[in-house]
Structures are given as structure tokens and as C-alpha cells.
PDB file of C-alpha atoms in Angstrom:
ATOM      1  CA  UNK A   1      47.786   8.256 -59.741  1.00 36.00           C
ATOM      2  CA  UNK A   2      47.584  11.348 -62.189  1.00 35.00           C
ATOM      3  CA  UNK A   3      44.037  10.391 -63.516  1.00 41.00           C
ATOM      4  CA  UNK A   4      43.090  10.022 -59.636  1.00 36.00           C
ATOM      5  CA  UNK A   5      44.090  13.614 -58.818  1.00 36.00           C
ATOM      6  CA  UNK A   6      42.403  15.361 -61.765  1.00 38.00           C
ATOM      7  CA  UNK A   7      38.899  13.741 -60.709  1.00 40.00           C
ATOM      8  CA  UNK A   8      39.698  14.771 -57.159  1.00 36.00           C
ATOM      9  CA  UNK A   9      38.338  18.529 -58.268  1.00 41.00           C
ATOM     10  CA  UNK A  10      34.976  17.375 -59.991  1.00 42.00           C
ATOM     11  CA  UNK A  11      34.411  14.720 -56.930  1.00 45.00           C
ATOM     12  CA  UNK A  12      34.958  17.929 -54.445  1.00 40.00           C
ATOM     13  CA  UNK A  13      33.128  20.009 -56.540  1.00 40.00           C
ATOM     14  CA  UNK A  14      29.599  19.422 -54.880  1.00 47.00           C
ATOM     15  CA  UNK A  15      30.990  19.959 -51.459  1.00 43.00           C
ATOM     16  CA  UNK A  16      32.769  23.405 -53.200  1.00 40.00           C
ATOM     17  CA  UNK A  17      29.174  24.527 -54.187  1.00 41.00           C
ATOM     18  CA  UNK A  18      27.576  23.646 -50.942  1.00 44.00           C
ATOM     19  CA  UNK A  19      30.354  25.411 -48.695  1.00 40.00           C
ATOM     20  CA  UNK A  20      30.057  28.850 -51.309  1.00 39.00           C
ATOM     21  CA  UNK A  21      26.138  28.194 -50.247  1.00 41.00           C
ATOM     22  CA  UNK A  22      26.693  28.044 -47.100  1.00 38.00           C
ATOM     23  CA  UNK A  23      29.277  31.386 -47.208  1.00 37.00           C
ATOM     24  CA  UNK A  24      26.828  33.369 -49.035  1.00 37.00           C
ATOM     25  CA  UNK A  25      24.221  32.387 -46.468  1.00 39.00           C
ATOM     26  CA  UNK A  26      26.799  33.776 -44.192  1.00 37.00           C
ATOM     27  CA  UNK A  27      27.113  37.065 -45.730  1.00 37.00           C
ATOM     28  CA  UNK A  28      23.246  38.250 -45.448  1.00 37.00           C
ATOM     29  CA  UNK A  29      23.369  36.225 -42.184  1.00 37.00           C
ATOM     30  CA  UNK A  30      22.760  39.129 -39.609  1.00 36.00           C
ATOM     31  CA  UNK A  31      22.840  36.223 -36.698  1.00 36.00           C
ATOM     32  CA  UNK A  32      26.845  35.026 -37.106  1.00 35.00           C
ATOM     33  CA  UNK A  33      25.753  31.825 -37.306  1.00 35.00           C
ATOM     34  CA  UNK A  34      27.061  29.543 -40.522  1.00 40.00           C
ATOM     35  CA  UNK A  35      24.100  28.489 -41.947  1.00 52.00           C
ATOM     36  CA  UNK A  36      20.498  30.424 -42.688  1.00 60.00           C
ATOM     37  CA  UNK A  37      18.350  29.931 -39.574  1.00 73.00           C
ATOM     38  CA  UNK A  38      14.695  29.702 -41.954  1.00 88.00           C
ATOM     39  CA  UNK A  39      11.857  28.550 -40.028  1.00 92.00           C
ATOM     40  CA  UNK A  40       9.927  25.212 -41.509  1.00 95.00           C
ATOM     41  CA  UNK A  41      13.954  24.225 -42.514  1.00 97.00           C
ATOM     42  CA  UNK A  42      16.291  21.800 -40.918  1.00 97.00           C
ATOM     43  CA  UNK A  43      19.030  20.200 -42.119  1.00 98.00           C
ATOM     44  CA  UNK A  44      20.430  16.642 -42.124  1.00 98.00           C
ATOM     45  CA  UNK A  45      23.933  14.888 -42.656  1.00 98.00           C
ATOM     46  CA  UNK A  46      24.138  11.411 -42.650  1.00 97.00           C
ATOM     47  CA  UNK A  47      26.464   9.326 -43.361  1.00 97.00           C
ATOM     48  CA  UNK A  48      26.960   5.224 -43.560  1.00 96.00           C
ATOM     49  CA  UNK A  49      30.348   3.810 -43.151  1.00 95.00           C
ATOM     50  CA  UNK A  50      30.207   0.189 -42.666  1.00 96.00           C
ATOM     51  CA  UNK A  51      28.493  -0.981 -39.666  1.00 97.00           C
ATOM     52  CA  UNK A  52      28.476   2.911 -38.618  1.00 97.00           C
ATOM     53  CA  UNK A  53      25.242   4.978 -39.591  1.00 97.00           C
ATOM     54  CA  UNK A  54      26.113   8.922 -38.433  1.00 98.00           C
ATOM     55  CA  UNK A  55      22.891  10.885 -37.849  1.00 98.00           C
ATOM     56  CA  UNK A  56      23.141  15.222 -37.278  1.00 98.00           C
ATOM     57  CA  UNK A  57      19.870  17.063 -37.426  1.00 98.00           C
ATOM     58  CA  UNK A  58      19.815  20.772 -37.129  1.00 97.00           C
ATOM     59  CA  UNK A  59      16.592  22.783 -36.920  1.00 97.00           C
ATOM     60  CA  UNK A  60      15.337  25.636 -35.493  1.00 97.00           C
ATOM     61  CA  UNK A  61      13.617  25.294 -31.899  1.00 96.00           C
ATOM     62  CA  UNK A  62      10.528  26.635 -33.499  1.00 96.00           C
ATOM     63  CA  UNK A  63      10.175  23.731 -35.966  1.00 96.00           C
ATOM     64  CA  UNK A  64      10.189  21.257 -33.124  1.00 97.00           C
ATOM     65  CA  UNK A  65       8.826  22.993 -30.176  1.00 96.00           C
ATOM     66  CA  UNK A  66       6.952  26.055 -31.700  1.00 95.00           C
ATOM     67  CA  UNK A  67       8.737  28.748 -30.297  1.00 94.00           C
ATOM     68  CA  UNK A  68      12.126  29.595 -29.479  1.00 91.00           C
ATOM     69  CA  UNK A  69      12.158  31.761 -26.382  1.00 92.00           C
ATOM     70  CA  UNK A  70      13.425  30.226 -22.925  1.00 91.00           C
ATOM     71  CA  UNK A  71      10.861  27.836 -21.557  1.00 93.00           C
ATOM     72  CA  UNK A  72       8.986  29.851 -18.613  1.00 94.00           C
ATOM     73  CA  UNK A  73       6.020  28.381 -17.914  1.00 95.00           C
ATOM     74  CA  UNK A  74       5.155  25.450 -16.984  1.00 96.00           C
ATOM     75  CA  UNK A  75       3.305  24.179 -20.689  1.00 96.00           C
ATOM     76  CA  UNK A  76       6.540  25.640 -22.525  1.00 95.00           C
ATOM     77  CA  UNK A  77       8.696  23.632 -19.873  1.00 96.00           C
ATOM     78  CA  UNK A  78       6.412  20.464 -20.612  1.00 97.00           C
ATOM     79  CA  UNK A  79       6.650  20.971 -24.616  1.00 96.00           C
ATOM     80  CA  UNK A  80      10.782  21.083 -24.996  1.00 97.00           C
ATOM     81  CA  UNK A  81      10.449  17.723 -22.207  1.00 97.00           C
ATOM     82  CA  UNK A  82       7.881  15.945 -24.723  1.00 97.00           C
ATOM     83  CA  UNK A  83       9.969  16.957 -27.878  1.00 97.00           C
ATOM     84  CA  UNK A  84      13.634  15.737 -26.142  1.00 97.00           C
ATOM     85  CA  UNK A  85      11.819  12.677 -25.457  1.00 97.00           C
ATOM     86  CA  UNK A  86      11.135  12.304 -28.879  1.00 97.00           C
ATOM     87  CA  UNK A  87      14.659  13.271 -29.922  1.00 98.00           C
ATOM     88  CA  UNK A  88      15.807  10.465 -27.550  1.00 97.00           C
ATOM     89  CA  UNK A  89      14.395   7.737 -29.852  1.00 96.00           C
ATOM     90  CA  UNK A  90      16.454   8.249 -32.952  1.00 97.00           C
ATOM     91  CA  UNK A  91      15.422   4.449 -33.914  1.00 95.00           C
ATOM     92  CA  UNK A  92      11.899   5.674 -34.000  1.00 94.00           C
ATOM     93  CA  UNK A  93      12.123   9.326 -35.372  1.00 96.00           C
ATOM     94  CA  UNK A  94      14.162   7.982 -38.357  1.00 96.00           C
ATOM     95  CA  UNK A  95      12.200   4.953 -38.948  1.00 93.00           C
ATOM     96  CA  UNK A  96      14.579   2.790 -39.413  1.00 94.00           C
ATOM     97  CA  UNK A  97      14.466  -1.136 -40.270  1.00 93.00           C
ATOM     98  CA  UNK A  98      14.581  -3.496 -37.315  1.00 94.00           C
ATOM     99  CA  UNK A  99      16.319  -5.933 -39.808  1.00 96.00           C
ATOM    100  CA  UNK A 100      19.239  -3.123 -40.161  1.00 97.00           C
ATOM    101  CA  UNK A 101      19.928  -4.764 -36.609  1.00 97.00           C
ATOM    102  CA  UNK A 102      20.798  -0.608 -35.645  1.00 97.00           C
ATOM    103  CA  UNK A 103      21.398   0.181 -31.698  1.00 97.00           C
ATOM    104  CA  UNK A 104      21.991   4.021 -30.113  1.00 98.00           C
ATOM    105  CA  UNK A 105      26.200   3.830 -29.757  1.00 98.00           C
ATOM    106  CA  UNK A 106      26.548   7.351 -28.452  1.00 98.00           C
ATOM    107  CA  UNK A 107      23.672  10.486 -28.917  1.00 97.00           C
ATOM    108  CA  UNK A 108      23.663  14.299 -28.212  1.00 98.00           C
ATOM    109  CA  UNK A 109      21.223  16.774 -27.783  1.00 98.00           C
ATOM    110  CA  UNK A 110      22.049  20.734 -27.526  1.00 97.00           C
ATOM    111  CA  UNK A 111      19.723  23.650 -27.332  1.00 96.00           C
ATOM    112  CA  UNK A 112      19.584  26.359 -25.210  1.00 95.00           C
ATOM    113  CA  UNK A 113      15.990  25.345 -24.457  1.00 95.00           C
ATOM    114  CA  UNK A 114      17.362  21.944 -23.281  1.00 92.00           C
ATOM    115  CA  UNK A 115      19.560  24.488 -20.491  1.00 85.00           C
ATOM    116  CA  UNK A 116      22.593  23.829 -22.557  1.00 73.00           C
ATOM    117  CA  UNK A 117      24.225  27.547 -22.132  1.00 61.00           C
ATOM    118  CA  UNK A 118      24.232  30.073 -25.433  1.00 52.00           C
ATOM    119  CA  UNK A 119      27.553  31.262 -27.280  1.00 46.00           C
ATOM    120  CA  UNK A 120      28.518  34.295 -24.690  1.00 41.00           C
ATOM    121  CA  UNK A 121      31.068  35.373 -27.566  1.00 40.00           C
ATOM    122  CA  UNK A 122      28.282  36.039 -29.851  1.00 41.00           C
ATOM    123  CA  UNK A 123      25.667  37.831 -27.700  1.00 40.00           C
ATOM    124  CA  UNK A 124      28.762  40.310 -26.482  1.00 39.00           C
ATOM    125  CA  UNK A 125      29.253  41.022 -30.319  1.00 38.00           C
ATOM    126  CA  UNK A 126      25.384  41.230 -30.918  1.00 39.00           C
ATOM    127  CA  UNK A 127      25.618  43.955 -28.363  1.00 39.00           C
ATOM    128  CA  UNK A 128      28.487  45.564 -29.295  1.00 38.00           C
ATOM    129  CA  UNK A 129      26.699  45.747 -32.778  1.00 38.00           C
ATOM    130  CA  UNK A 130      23.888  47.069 -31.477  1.00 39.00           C
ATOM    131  CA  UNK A 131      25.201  49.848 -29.743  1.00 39.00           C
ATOM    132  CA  UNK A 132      27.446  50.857 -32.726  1.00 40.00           C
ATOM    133  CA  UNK A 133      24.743  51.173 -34.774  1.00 40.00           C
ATOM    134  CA  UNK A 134      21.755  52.464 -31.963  1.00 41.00           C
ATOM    135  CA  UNK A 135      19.744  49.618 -33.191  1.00 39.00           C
ATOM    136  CA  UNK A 136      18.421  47.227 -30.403  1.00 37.00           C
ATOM    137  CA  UNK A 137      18.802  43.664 -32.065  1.00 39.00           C
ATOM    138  CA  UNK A 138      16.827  40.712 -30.415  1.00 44.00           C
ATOM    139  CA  UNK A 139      18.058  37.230 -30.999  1.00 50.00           C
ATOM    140  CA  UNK A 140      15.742  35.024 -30.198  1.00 62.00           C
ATOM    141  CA  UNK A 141      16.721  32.418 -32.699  1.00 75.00           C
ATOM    142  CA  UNK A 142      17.112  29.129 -31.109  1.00 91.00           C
ATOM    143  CA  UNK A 143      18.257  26.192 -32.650  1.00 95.00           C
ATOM    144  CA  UNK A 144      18.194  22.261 -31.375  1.00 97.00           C
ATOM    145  CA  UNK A 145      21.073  19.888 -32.642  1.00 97.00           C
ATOM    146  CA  UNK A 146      20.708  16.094 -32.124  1.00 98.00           C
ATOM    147  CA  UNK A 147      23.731  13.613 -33.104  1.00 98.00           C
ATOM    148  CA  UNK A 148      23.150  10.172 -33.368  1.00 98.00           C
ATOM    149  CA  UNK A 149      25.900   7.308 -33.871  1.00 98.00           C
ATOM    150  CA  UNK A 150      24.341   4.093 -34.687  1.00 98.00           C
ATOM    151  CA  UNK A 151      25.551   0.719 -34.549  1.00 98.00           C
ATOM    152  CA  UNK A 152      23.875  -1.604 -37.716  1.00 97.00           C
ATOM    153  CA  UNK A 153      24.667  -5.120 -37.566  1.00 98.00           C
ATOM    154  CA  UNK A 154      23.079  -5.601 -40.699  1.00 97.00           C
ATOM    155  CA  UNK A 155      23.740  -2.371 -42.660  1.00 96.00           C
ATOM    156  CA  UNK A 156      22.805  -3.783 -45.639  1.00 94.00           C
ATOM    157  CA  UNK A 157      19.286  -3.867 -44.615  1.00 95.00           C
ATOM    158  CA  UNK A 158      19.662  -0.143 -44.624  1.00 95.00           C
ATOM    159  CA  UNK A 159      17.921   0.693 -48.525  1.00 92.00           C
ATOM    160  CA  UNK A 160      16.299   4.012 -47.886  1.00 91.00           C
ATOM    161  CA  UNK A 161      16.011   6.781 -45.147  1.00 92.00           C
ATOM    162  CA  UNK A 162      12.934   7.659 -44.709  1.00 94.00           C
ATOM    163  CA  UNK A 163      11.915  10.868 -42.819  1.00 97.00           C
ATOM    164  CA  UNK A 164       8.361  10.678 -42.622  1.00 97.00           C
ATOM    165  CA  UNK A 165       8.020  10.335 -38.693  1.00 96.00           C
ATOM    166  CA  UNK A 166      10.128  13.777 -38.540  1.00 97.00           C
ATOM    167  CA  UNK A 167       7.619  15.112 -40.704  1.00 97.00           C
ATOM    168  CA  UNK A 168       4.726  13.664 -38.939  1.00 97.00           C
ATOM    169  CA  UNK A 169       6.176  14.188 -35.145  1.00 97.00           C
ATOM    170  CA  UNK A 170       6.965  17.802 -36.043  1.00 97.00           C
ATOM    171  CA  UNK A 171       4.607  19.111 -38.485  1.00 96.00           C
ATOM    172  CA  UNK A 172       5.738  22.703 -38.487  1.00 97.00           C
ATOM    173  CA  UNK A 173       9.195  21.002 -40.432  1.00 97.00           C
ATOM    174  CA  UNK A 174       8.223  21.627 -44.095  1.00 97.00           C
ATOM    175  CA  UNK A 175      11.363  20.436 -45.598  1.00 97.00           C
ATOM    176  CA  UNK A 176      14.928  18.851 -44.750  1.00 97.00           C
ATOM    177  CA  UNK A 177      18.210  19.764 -46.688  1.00 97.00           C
ATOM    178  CA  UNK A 178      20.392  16.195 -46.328  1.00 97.00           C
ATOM    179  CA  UNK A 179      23.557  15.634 -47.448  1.00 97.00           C
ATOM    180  CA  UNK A 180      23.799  11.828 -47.799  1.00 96.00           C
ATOM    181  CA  UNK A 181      26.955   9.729 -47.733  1.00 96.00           C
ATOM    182  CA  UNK A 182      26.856   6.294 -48.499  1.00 93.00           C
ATOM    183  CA  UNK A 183      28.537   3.426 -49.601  1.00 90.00           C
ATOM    184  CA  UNK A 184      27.107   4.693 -53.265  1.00 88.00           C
ATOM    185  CA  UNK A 185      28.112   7.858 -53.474  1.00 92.00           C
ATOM    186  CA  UNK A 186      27.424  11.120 -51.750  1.00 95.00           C
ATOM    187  CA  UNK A 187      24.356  13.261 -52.674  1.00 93.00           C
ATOM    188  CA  UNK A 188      22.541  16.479 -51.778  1.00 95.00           C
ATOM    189  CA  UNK A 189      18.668  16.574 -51.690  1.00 94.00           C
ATOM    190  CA  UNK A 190      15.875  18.602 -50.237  1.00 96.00           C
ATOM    191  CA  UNK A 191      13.047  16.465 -49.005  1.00 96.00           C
ATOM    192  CA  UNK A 192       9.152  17.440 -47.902  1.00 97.00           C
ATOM    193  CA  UNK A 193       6.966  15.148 -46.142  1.00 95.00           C
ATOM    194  CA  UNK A 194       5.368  14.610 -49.674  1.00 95.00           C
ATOM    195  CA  UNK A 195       8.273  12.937 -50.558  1.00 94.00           C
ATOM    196  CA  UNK A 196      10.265  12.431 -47.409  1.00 95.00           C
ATOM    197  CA  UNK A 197      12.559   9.090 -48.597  1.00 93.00           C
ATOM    198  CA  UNK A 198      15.891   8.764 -50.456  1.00 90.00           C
ATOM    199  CA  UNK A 199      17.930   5.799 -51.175  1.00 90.00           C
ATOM    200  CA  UNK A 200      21.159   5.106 -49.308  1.00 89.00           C
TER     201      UNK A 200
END
């Protein structure tokens, strides 16, 4: 049991690393939010568990749609329609193997271009901020969140994830940060559509 807990600190140790990342994003982070908001980024946890493949993509609206302002007119309106559409096919968009056996258990999208209603909380403090300091801040920074749990029947079918349609579908995505969880370990990689597969 002692030999367990002393490798307990080098197994967290990546996860330590990412979450000081992540805080030090934070700190030059003028938006509140947790993690960097850099156009051409997302960002991509998955995780297989048995039968159970978990799916979270995170990007800003500008990668997928091209802009990130509140759909007006009526091409804007037609352009966040076409790209939730495309979100809504998570079998498709993550090209995954129809021998993996993998069916859509439960999916959400959220972006305040889908209508979904902004973090009140924030804006107040964003104007609070901005009157403190006479600045006027805009925050037009919108970001679109899609969570995917899959069902695999045949999970070992599942070899690599490969992200080539995102790249392809989106082309203004120039690379994803994933974190990766699988049954062989857990690893951290930034892929570009030049390279846009990793084993599971």
C-alpha cells in the first residue's frame, strides 16, 4: 500500500502541471474565464472507460462559425444552424469506426450563439471593472461547448482518434489541445490537421 501512495504524486503530476497551466492562463486572463480563449485553439478531453467513450470539445465560436458576435442576420443565423448541425453528428465529426459499434447515449451543445443565455455574474463584474478603471471593455468572446457520451459495443475496435473531419469541417481550427484517457494510460497532446490522430 506504501509503494502505491508514493507513485500517487508522479501519476498526478501531469494533471499538477496542466492545472498550474491552466492557473497561469488565468492570471493574464483579462476575460475570467479558466482557460486562454486563443483563436485557431480548441480543446478536447476524452476519455474511454469500458463500453463508455466521453467526448468535451471547447472552442471558440470563431473557430467554428467565424465570428463570435450574436447572430443578426439572416446568413449569420444560417451559419451557427449549419455548424450545430454538424456538432449534432459526433459519430461523423470524430470519425469514428463503425466496427467500434458506438451510438449517441446523451449530447450537449452550449453557446450563447446557440441562444443558450451568457454568465450575468461575469458581465456585471466586466462592468464593474470597467467603470473602476474608465476603460470600456468589450467581450465579445464566444465560446461553443459540445459533450458527447457514447455507447461502444465494441470498444476495442476503438485504436486511434482521429480528428481530421474537425479539421476539415472547420478549417479556421489550427490545432486541438486533448487530454486523452484510456484504458493505456492518460496523455496530453496538441494535434494539427497535419497530424490530427493519436492512439487510444
Amino acid at each position: 500500500m506504501r509503494r502505491l501512495l508514493l507513485a500517487l504524486p508522479f501519476a498526478l503530476l501531469p494533471l499538477a502541471v496542466a492545472h498550474a497551466a491552466v492557473e497561469h492562463d488565468h492570471d493574464h486572463d483579462e476575460h475570467g474565464s479558466l482557460s486562454a480563449h486563443e483563436h485557431g485553439v480548441g480543446r478536447l478531453n476524452a476519455a474511454l472507460d469500458g463500453q463508455t467513450l466521453e467526448l468535451e470539445l471547447e472552442s471558440p465560436a470563431m473557430n467554428l462559425v467565424g465570428f463570435e458576435h450574436a447572430a443578426t442576420t439572416d446568413a449569420d443565423k444560417a451559419k451557427v444552424a449549419a455548424v450545430r448541425a454538424q456538432l449534432e453528428k459526433p459519430l461523423v465529426l470524430f470519425n469514428l469506426p463503425k466496427a467500434a459499434g458506438c451510438v449517441v447515449a446523451t449530447q450537449e451543445l452550449e453557446s450563447p450563439l446557440f441562444g443558450d443565455k451568457p454568465d450575468t455574474d461575469d458581465h456585471d463584474e466586466d462592468d464593474h471593472e470597467a467603470a473602476k478603471d474608465g476603460h470600456e471593455h468589450h467581450h465579445d468572446h464566444s465560446e461553443i461547448h459540445a459533450h458527447y457520451q457514447l455507447s461502444c459495443s465494441a470498444p476495442g475496435a476503438l485504436k486511434t482518434l482521429d480528428l481530421a473531419n474537425i479539421f476539415n469541417t472547420f478549417p479556421a481550427t489550427q490545432k486541438i489541445q486533448v487530454q486523452l484517457i484510456s484504458p493505456s494510460g492518460q496523455q496530453g497532446v496538441e494535434v494539427t490537421a497535419k497530424a490530427a490522430a493519436l492512439k487510444f
